[in-house]
Amino acid sequence: MLDLTEKTGSGKAAPAARPSLVGLSREKLAEALVAIGVPASQTRMRVAQLWHWLYIRGATDFGDMTSVSKTLRADLDRHYTLARPEIVSEQISEDGTRKWLFRFPSRGAGRPVEIETVYIPEEDRGTLCLSSQVGCTLSCTFCHTGTQKLVRNLTSEEIVGQILMARDRLDDYPGRFAQGTAGTPETGRLVSNIVMMGMGEPLYNFDNVKEALAIAADGDGIGLSKRRITLSTSGVVPMIPRTGAEMGVMLAISLHAVRDDLRDELVPLNRKYPIAELLDACRAYPGLSNSRRITFEYVMLKDVNDSLADARELVRLLRGIPAKINLIPFNPWPGSAYACSDWDQIERFAEVVNRAGYASPIRTPRGRDILAACGQLKSESERLKIRERMALEAMIAG
Ligand code: SAH
Ligand code: SF4
């Protein structure tokens, strides 16, 4: 594990006084321009220019926007900022996974908040795992984030800020690509995929997540195809139809159990929206096909949900839904009440699922040494005490 915190510096807090232009929809960006006196007849053109500088060139300073007149650059700088979150720490795992702890300035009467963002490089893609909330209201019993109370929703600016900051740190902007192009996932863009699988329940922060993902998918900017954007939910059933209709991104469902009594315990939201209702909402998700499937996440908990009878029931439940099943070895955290299933058992479970015709990749845990794996994220304000970290390291080594 490599800790680059000192080298990147913990920087000064971004000035909070001027509002940021990062993460605004085109409409809101136009309003922000009109508010500083840009004539309405010019806003379309100006928005297009700003969009290019913000999302293709990764500008962090209005002064760099050479296609924008000097007077307007100065006006923009007086009223707005392009500030990124402050980096509190940056860690690189032995396997190349990177984890950042970002701090956003306070909003209104609130305090500054801290969240984690993780980048996972693989051979054919680079996936950025974004947080949608500080903490989570849902208290799933196997999830570290769930032990942290919800502090607040992240704004669209803060969600997009995570993407821009990761791309800054990875040097994922033009200059790396053929002249005049912004690079695409196919030409080696480092951030080629986005998953809303960090801290928080994205469907409890619908409007901000929707606005941020629309920016990530915008073809004149970050330009990631919606097939490369996946939103994971613990099962907020009433918001699933709207996710399909208004965001149109790929869906992942944190299923984790095949019986309501057990899912009630593991994912307490199940008491409100039980398995049958959740799967009905999945069946109705628009645009499903063999090449556009729902991912069902299933965390492997030893002697809790990992029997072969569970595997058979899983297959039966998902019948008729174009599905991928993602088996996630449980990632331990200090104080967690569960153990990860034995590897043999995970393989036997996967075999039942495979035989029924489902791809069921076992997700290799990434970045465990820096607590960046699924369900291990938590804010700095709740950072592990040294004793807890030692206990965790012993657990991983064992
Ligand atoms: N709140 C959303 C998205 C964030 S969690 C959701 O629950 O879907 C991302 C994934 O990691 C979810 O599938 C979650 O169930 C899983 N996860 C949480 N804690 C875990 C742990 N300790 N080990 C492995 N996976 C975990
Ligand atoms: Fe929240 Fe998802 Fe963790 Fe459950 S698994 S506590 S919904 S972040």
Coordinates of C-alpha atoms and ligand atoms in Angstrom, one line a residue:
M1 CA 0.0 0.0 0.0
L2 CA 1.2 3.5 -0.9
D3 CA 0.1 6.6 0.9
L4 CA 0.5 9.7 -1.2
T5 CA -1.2 12.0 1.2
E6 CA 1.9 13.9 2.0
K7 CA 3.0 14.3 -1.6
T8 CA -0.3 15.5 -2.8
G9 CA -0.6 17.8 0.2
S10 CA -3.7 18.2 2.1
G11 CA -4.1 21.6 0.3
K12 CA -6.2 24.6 1.4
A13 CA -9.9 24.1 1.7
A14 CA -11.6 25.2 -1.6
P15 CA -13.2 28.6 -1.2
A16 CA -16.9 28.1 -0.5
A17 CA -18.0 31.6 -0.9
R18 CA -18.3 31.6 -4.7
P19 CA -20.7 29.0 -6.2
S20 CA -19.1 26.4 -8.4
L21 CA -20.0 25.9 -12.1
V22 CA -19.1 22.2 -11.9
G23 CA -22.0 19.7 -12.0
L24 CA -24.7 22.2 -13.2
S25 CA -27.0 21.0 -16.0
R26 CA -26.8 23.1 -19.2
E27 CA -30.0 24.9 -18.2
K28 CA -28.6 25.9 -14.8
L29 CA -25.3 26.9 -16.3
A30 CA -27.2 29.2 -18.7
E31 CA -29.0 30.7 -15.7
A32 CA -25.7 31.2 -14.0
L33 CA -24.4 33.1 -17.0
V34 CA -27.5 35.3 -17.3
A35 CA -27.1 36.1 -13.6
I36 CA -23.8 37.8 -14.3
G37 CA -25.1 39.8 -17.3
V38 CA -24.3 37.5 -20.3
P39 CA -27.0 38.3 -22.9
A40 CA -29.6 35.6 -23.3
S41 CA -28.9 35.4 -27.0
Q42 CA -25.3 34.3 -26.2
T43 CA -25.9 31.8 -23.5
R44 CA -26.1 28.7 -25.8
M45 CA -22.7 29.4 -27.4
R46 CA -21.2 30.3 -24.0
V47 CA -22.6 27.2 -22.4
A48 CA -21.1 25.0 -25.2
Q49 CA -17.7 26.7 -24.7
L50 CA -17.7 26.2 -20.9
W51 CA -18.9 22.6 -21.3
H52 CA -15.9 21.9 -23.5
W53 CA -13.4 23.5 -21.1
L54 CA -15.0 21.9 -18.0
Y55 CA -15.6 18.3 -19.2
I56 CA -13.2 17.7 -22.1
R57 CA -10.2 19.8 -21.2
G58 CA -10.6 19.5 -17.4
A59 CA -10.0 23.2 -16.8
T60 CA -9.6 24.2 -13.2
D61 CA -9.0 27.9 -13.9
F62 CA -11.2 30.3 -15.9
G63 CA -7.9 31.9 -17.1
D64 CA -7.1 28.9 -19.2
M65 CA -10.3 29.2 -21.2
T66 CA -8.6 30.8 -24.2
S67 CA -11.6 30.7 -26.5
V68 CA -13.6 32.8 -24.0
S69 CA -13.1 36.6 -24.1
K70 CA -10.9 38.0 -21.4
T71 CA -13.6 40.2 -19.9
L72 CA -16.0 37.3 -19.5
R73 CA -13.2 35.1 -18.0
A74 CA -12.6 37.8 -15.4
D75 CA -16.4 38.1 -14.7
L76 CA -16.7 34.4 -14.3
D77 CA -13.8 34.3 -11.9
R78 CA -15.3 37.1 -9.8
H79 CA -18.5 35.3 -9.3
Y80 CA -17.9 31.6 -9.7
T81 CA -15.3 28.9 -9.0
L82 CA -14.3 25.6 -10.7
A83 CA -12.9 24.3 -7.4
R84 CA -12.4 20.6 -6.9
P85 CA -12.8 18.9 -3.6
E86 CA -9.8 19.0 -1.3
I87 CA -7.8 15.8 -1.2
V88 CA -7.4 14.6 2.4
S89 CA -5.6 11.4 1.4
E90 CA -4.8 9.4 -1.6
Q91 CA -3.8 5.7 -1.2
I92 CA -2.7 3.2 -3.8
S93 CA -3.2 -0.5 -3.2
E94 CA -0.8 -3.2 -4.0
D95 CA -3.2 -4.1 -6.9
G96 CA -3.3 -0.6 -8.3
T97 CA -6.7 0.3 -6.8
R98 CA -6.7 4.0 -5.7
K99 CA -8.8 5.4 -2.9
W100 CA -9.2 9.1 -2.3
L101 CA -10.7 10.7 0.7
F102 CA -12.2 14.0 -0.5
R103 CA -13.4 16.9 1.7
F104 CA -16.1 19.3 0.4
P105 CA -16.6 22.7 2.0
S106 CA -19.6 23.3 4.3
R107 CA -22.9 24.2 2.8
G108 CA -25.1 26.7 4.7
A109 CA -24.9 25.9 8.4
G110 CA -23.5 22.4 7.8
R111 CA -19.9 21.3 8.5
P112 CA -17.4 20.3 5.8
V113 CA -18.0 16.6 4.8
E114 CA -15.7 13.8 3.7
I115 CA -16.4 11.0 1.3
E116 CA -14.4 8.2 -0.4
T117 CA -14.0 7.6 -4.1
V118 CA -12.3 4.5 -5.5
Y119 CA -10.7 3.8 -8.9
I120 CA -10.3 0.2 -10.0
P121 CA -8.0 -0.4 -13.0
E122 CA -8.6 -3.6 -14.9
E123 CA -7.3 -4.9 -18.2
D124 CA -10.1 -3.8 -20.4
R125 CA -11.5 -0.9 -18.3
G126 CA -11.1 1.5 -15.5
T127 CA -14.0 1.8 -13.1
L128 CA -14.6 4.8 -10.9
C129 CA -16.8 4.0 -7.9
L130 CA -18.6 7.2 -6.7
S131 CA -20.3 8.0 -3.5
S132 CA -23.8 9.6 -3.5
Q133 CA -24.3 10.4 0.2
V134 CA -22.2 11.1 3.3
G135 CA -23.1 8.0 5.3
C136 CA -26.3 6.0 4.7
T137 CA -29.7 5.7 6.4
L138 CA -30.1 2.1 5.6
S139 CA -27.9 0.1 8.1
C140 CA -27.4 -3.1 6.1
T141 CA -25.8 -5.3 8.8
F142 CA -22.8 -6.4 6.7
C143 CA -21.8 -2.9 5.4
H144 CA -19.3 -0.6 7.0
T145 CA -20.9 2.5 5.5
G146 CA -24.2 1.5 7.1
T147 CA -22.7 2.0 10.6
Q148 CA -22.2 5.7 9.8
K149 CA -25.3 7.8 10.2
L150 CA -26.4 9.8 7.2
V151 CA -24.9 13.3 7.3
R152 CA -26.3 14.6 4.1
N153 CA -26.9 14.0 0.4
L154 CA -24.1 15.0 -2.0
T155 CA -25.0 17.7 -4.6
S156 CA -24.6 17.1 -8.3
E157 CA -21.5 19.3 -8.1
E158 CA -20.0 17.1 -5.5
I159 CA -20.7 13.9 -7.4
V160 CA -19.3 15.3 -10.7
G161 CA -16.4 16.8 -8.7
Q162 CA -15.4 13.2 -7.8
I163 CA -15.1 12.3 -11.5
L164 CA -13.1 15.5 -12.3
M165 CA -10.8 15.1 -9.4
A166 CA -10.1 11.4 -10.2
R167 CA -9.4 12.3 -13.8
D168 CA -7.1 15.1 -12.6
R169 CA -5.2 12.8 -10.4
L170 CA -5.0 10.1 -13.1
D171 CA -4.0 12.6 -15.8
D172 CA -7.0 11.4 -17.9
Y173 CA -7.4 14.4 -20.1
P174 CA -6.3 15.4 -23.7
G175 CA -2.6 15.5 -24.1
R176 CA -2.7 11.8 -23.4
F177 CA -4.7 11.3 -26.6
A178 CA -4.4 12.0 -30.3
Q179 CA -4.4 15.7 -30.9
G180 CA -7.9 17.3 -31.0
T181 CA -9.7 14.3 -29.4
A182 CA -10.8 13.8 -25.9
G183 CA -10.1 10.1 -25.9
T184 CA -12.8 7.4 -25.5
P185 CA -13.0 4.3 -23.4
E186 CA -11.8 2.5 -26.6
T187 CA -8.7 4.7 -27.0
G188 CA -7.5 4.2 -23.5
R189 CA -9.4 6.6 -21.4
L190 CA -8.5 5.7 -17.8
V191 CA -12.0 6.3 -16.4
S192 CA -14.0 4.3 -18.8
N193 CA -16.9 3.2 -16.5
I194 CA -18.7 4.6 -13.6
V195 CA -20.5 2.7 -10.8
M196 CA -22.7 4.4 -8.1
M197 CA -21.5 1.9 -5.5
G198 CA -19.6 4.0 -3.0
M199 CA -21.1 5.4 0.1
G200 CA -24.8 5.9 0.3
E201 CA -28.0 4.9 -1.4
P202 CA -28.2 6.7 -4.7
L203 CA -32.0 6.4 -5.1
Y204 CA -32.4 8.3 -1.8
N205 CA -30.6 11.2 -3.6
F206 CA -32.4 10.8 -6.9
D207 CA -32.3 14.4 -8.4
N208 CA -28.6 15.0 -7.7
V209 CA -27.6 11.6 -8.9
K210 CA -29.7 12.0 -12.1
E211 CA -28.2 15.4 -12.8
A212 CA -24.6 14.2 -12.3
L213 CA -25.0 11.1 -14.4
A214 CA -26.6 13.1 -17.2
I215 CA -23.3 15.1 -17.2
A216 CA -21.2 12.0 -17.2
A217 CA -23.1 10.7 -20.2
D218 CA -23.3 13.9 -22.2
G219 CA -21.7 13.3 -25.6
D220 CA -20.1 16.7 -25.8
G221 CA -18.4 16.3 -22.5
I222 CA -17.3 13.3 -20.4
G223 CA -19.2 11.2 -22.9
L224 CA -19.5 7.9 -21.2
S225 CA -22.2 5.7 -22.8
K226 CA -25.1 4.8 -20.4
R227 CA -24.0 1.2 -20.8
R228 CA -20.9 2.1 -19.0
I229 CA -22.7 3.7 -16.1
T230 CA -24.2 1.4 -13.4
L231 CA -26.3 2.5 -10.5
S232 CA -26.5 0.1 -7.5
T233 CA -29.5 0.1 -5.2
S234 CA -30.4 -1.8 -2.1
G235 CA -34.0 -1.9 -3.5
V236 CA -35.8 1.4 -3.3
V237 CA -38.6 -0.1 -5.3
P238 CA -40.7 3.1 -6.0
M239 CA -37.7 4.8 -7.6
I240 CA -36.7 2.0 -9.9
P241 CA -39.2 2.9 -12.7
R242 CA -38.0 6.5 -12.6
T243 CA -34.4 5.3 -12.8
G244 CA -35.2 3.5 -16.0
A245 CA -37.3 6.3 -17.5
E246 CA -35.2 9.3 -16.5
M247 CA -31.6 8.1 -16.2
G248 CA -31.6 5.0 -18.5
V249 CA -28.4 3.7 -16.9
M250 CA -27.6 0.1 -16.1
L251 CA -29.1 -1.2 -12.9
A252 CA -27.5 -3.3 -10.1
I253 CA -29.6 -4.7 -7.2
S254 CA -28.0 -5.6 -3.9
L255 CA -30.0 -8.8 -3.3
H256 CA -27.9 -10.8 -0.9
A257 CA -30.7 -13.1 0.2
V258 CA -33.4 -15.2 -1.4
R259 CA -35.8 -15.3 1.6
D260 CA -37.6 -12.4 3.1
D261 CA -36.8 -13.4 6.7
L262 CA -33.1 -13.3 6.0
R263 CA -33.2 -10.3 3.7
D264 CA -35.2 -8.4 6.4
E265 CA -32.2 -8.9 8.6
L266 CA -29.4 -8.2 6.2
V267 CA -31.0 -5.4 4.2
P268 CA -33.6 -3.9 6.6
L269 CA -35.2 -1.9 3.7
N270 CA -36.6 -5.3 2.7
R271 CA -39.3 -4.9 5.4
K272 CA -40.7 -2.1 3.4
Y273 CA -40.1 -3.5 -0.1
P274 CA -39.9 -7.3 0.0
I275 CA -38.2 -9.5 -2.6
A276 CA -41.3 -10.2 -4.8
E277 CA -42.0 -6.4 -5.2
L278 CA -38.3 -5.7 -5.9
L279 CA -38.1 -8.4 -8.6
D280 CA -41.4 -7.2 -10.2
A281 CA -39.8 -3.7 -10.5
C282 CA -36.7 -5.4 -12.1
R283 CA -38.9 -7.3 -14.6
A284 CA -40.4 -4.0 -15.7
Y285 CA -37.1 -2.2 -16.1
P286 CA -37.0 -0.7 -19.6
G287 CA -34.6 -1.8 -22.3
L288 CA -33.6 -5.2 -20.8
S289 CA -32.2 -7.7 -23.2
N290 CA -29.5 -10.3 -23.3
S291 CA -26.9 -7.7 -23.9
R292 CA -28.4 -5.3 -21.4
R293 CA -28.9 -7.2 -18.1
I294 CA -29.6 -6.3 -14.5
T295 CA -26.7 -7.2 -12.2
F296 CA -27.7 -8.9 -9.0
E297 CA -25.1 -8.5 -6.3
Y298 CA -24.8 -11.3 -3.7
V299 CA -22.4 -10.9 -0.8
M300 CA -21.1 -14.3 0.3
L301 CA -21.6 -14.7 4.1
K302 CA -20.4 -17.9 5.6
D303 CA -23.2 -20.1 6.9
V304 CA -25.7 -17.3 6.5
N305 CA -26.7 -17.1 2.8
D306 CA -24.2 -19.4 1.0
S307 CA -25.9 -22.8 0.9
L308 CA -26.5 -24.6 -2.4
A309 CA -30.3 -24.5 -1.6
D310 CA -29.9 -20.7 -1.6
A311 CA -28.1 -20.9 -4.9
R312 CA -30.9 -22.9 -6.4
E313 CA -33.6 -20.6 -5.0
L314 CA -31.6 -17.6 -6.5
V315 CA -31.8 -19.1 -9.9
R316 CA -35.5 -19.9 -9.6
L317 CA -36.3 -16.3 -8.4
L318 CA -34.5 -14.6 -11.3
R319 CA -36.1 -16.8 -14.0
G320 CA -37.3 -14.5 -16.8
I321 CA -35.1 -11.6 -15.9
P322 CA -32.1 -10.9 -18.1
A323 CA -29.6 -11.1 -15.3
K324 CA -25.9 -11.3 -14.3
I325 CA -25.1 -12.5 -10.8
N326 CA -22.2 -10.9 -9.1
L327 CA -20.9 -12.9 -6.2
I328 CA -19.0 -10.7 -3.8
P329 CA -16.8 -12.3 -1.2
F330 CA -17.6 -10.5 2.0
N331 CA -15.1 -7.9 2.9
P332 CA -14.5 -7.8 6.6
W333 CA -14.3 -4.6 8.7
P334 CA -13.5 -4.1 12.4
G335 CA -16.6 -5.1 14.5
S336 CA -18.4 -6.9 11.6
A337 CA -20.4 -9.9 12.7
Y338 CA -19.9 -12.0 9.6
A339 CA -17.2 -14.1 8.0
C340 CA -16.6 -14.5 4.3
S341 CA -17.7 -17.9 2.9
D342 CA -15.0 -20.5 2.2
W343 CA -13.6 -20.2 -1.3
D344 CA -14.7 -23.8 -2.1
Q345 CA -18.2 -23.0 -1.1
I346 CA -18.2 -19.8 -3.2
E347 CA -17.1 -21.9 -6.2
R348 CA -19.8 -24.5 -5.6
F349 CA -22.4 -21.8 -5.3
A350 CA -21.2 -20.2 -8.5
E351 CA -21.4 -23.6 -10.3
V352 CA -25.1 -24.0 -9.5
V353 CA -25.7 -20.5 -10.9
N354 CA -23.5 -21.1 -13.9
R355 CA -25.2 -24.3 -14.7
A356 CA -28.5 -22.5 -14.8
G357 CA -27.1 -20.3 -17.6
Y358 CA -26.1 -17.2 -15.7
A359 CA -22.7 -15.6 -15.9
S360 CA -21.7 -15.4 -12.3
P361 CA -18.3 -13.8 -12.0
I362 CA -16.9 -13.9 -8.5
R363 CA -15.8 -10.4 -7.8
T364 CA -12.1 -10.4 -6.8
P365 CA -11.8 -8.2 -3.8
R366 CA -9.8 -5.1 -4.9
G367 CA -8.0 -2.7 -2.7
R368 CA -8.6 -4.6 0.6
D369 CA -5.3 -3.4 2.0
I370 CA -6.5 0.2 1.8
L371 CA -10.0 -0.6 2.9
A372 CA -11.3 0.3 -0.6
A373 CA -13.3 -2.8 -1.2
C374 CA -17.1 -3.0 -1.4
G375 CA -18.7 -2.0 1.9
Q376 CA -15.5 -0.9 3.5
L377 CA -15.8 2.8 2.9
K378 CA -16.4 5.3 5.6
S379 CA -15.6 9.0 6.2
E380 CA -12.4 10.3 7.6
S381 CA -14.4 11.7 10.6
E382 CA -15.0 8.1 11.4
R383 CA -11.5 6.9 10.4
L384 CA -10.3 3.8 12.0
K385 CA -8.4 3.9 15.2
I386 CA -5.0 2.4 15.0
R387 CA -6.0 -0.5 17.1
E388 CA -8.9 -1.2 14.8
R389 CA -6.7 -1.0 11.8
M390 CA -4.3 -3.5 13.3
A391 CA -7.2 -5.9 14.0
L392 CA -8.3 -5.5 10.4
E393 CA -4.9 -6.2 9.0
A394 CA -4.7 -9.3 11.1
M395 CA -8.1 -10.4 9.8
I396 CA -7.1 -9.9 6.2
A397 CA -3.7 -11.6 6.6
G398 CA -5.5 -14.5 8.3
Ligands
SAH1 N1 -26.2 1.6 -1.3 C1 -26.1 1.0 -2.6 C2 -24.8 1.2 -3.2 C3 -23.5 1.1 -2.4 S1 -23.0 -0.4 -1.7 C4 -26.4 -0.5 -2.5 O1 -26.5 -1.0 -1.4 O2 -26.5 -1.2 -3.5 C5 -22.2 -1.3 -3.1 C6 -22.3 -2.8 -2.9 O3 -21.4 -3.3 -2.0 C7 -23.6 -3.3 -2.5 O4 -24.0 -4.4 -3.3 C8 -23.4 -3.7 -1.1 O5 -24.4 -4.6 -0.7 C9 -22.0 -4.3 -1.1 N2 -21.4 -4.4 0.2 C10 -21.6 -3.6 1.3 N3 -20.8 -4.0 2.3 C11 -20.1 -5.1 1.8 C12 -19.0 -5.9 2.4 N4 -18.6 -5.7 3.7 N5 -18.5 -6.9 1.7 C13 -18.9 -7.0 0.4 N6 -19.8 -6.3 -0.2 C14 -20.4 -5.3 0.5
SF4_2 FE1 -26.3 1.8 2.6 FE2 -25.7 0.2 0.4 FE3 -24.3 0.0 2.7 FE4 -26.9 -0.8 2.7 S1 -25.1 -1.7 1.5 S2 -25.9 0.4 4.3 S3 -27.8 0.7 1.3 S4 -24.4 1.8 1.4

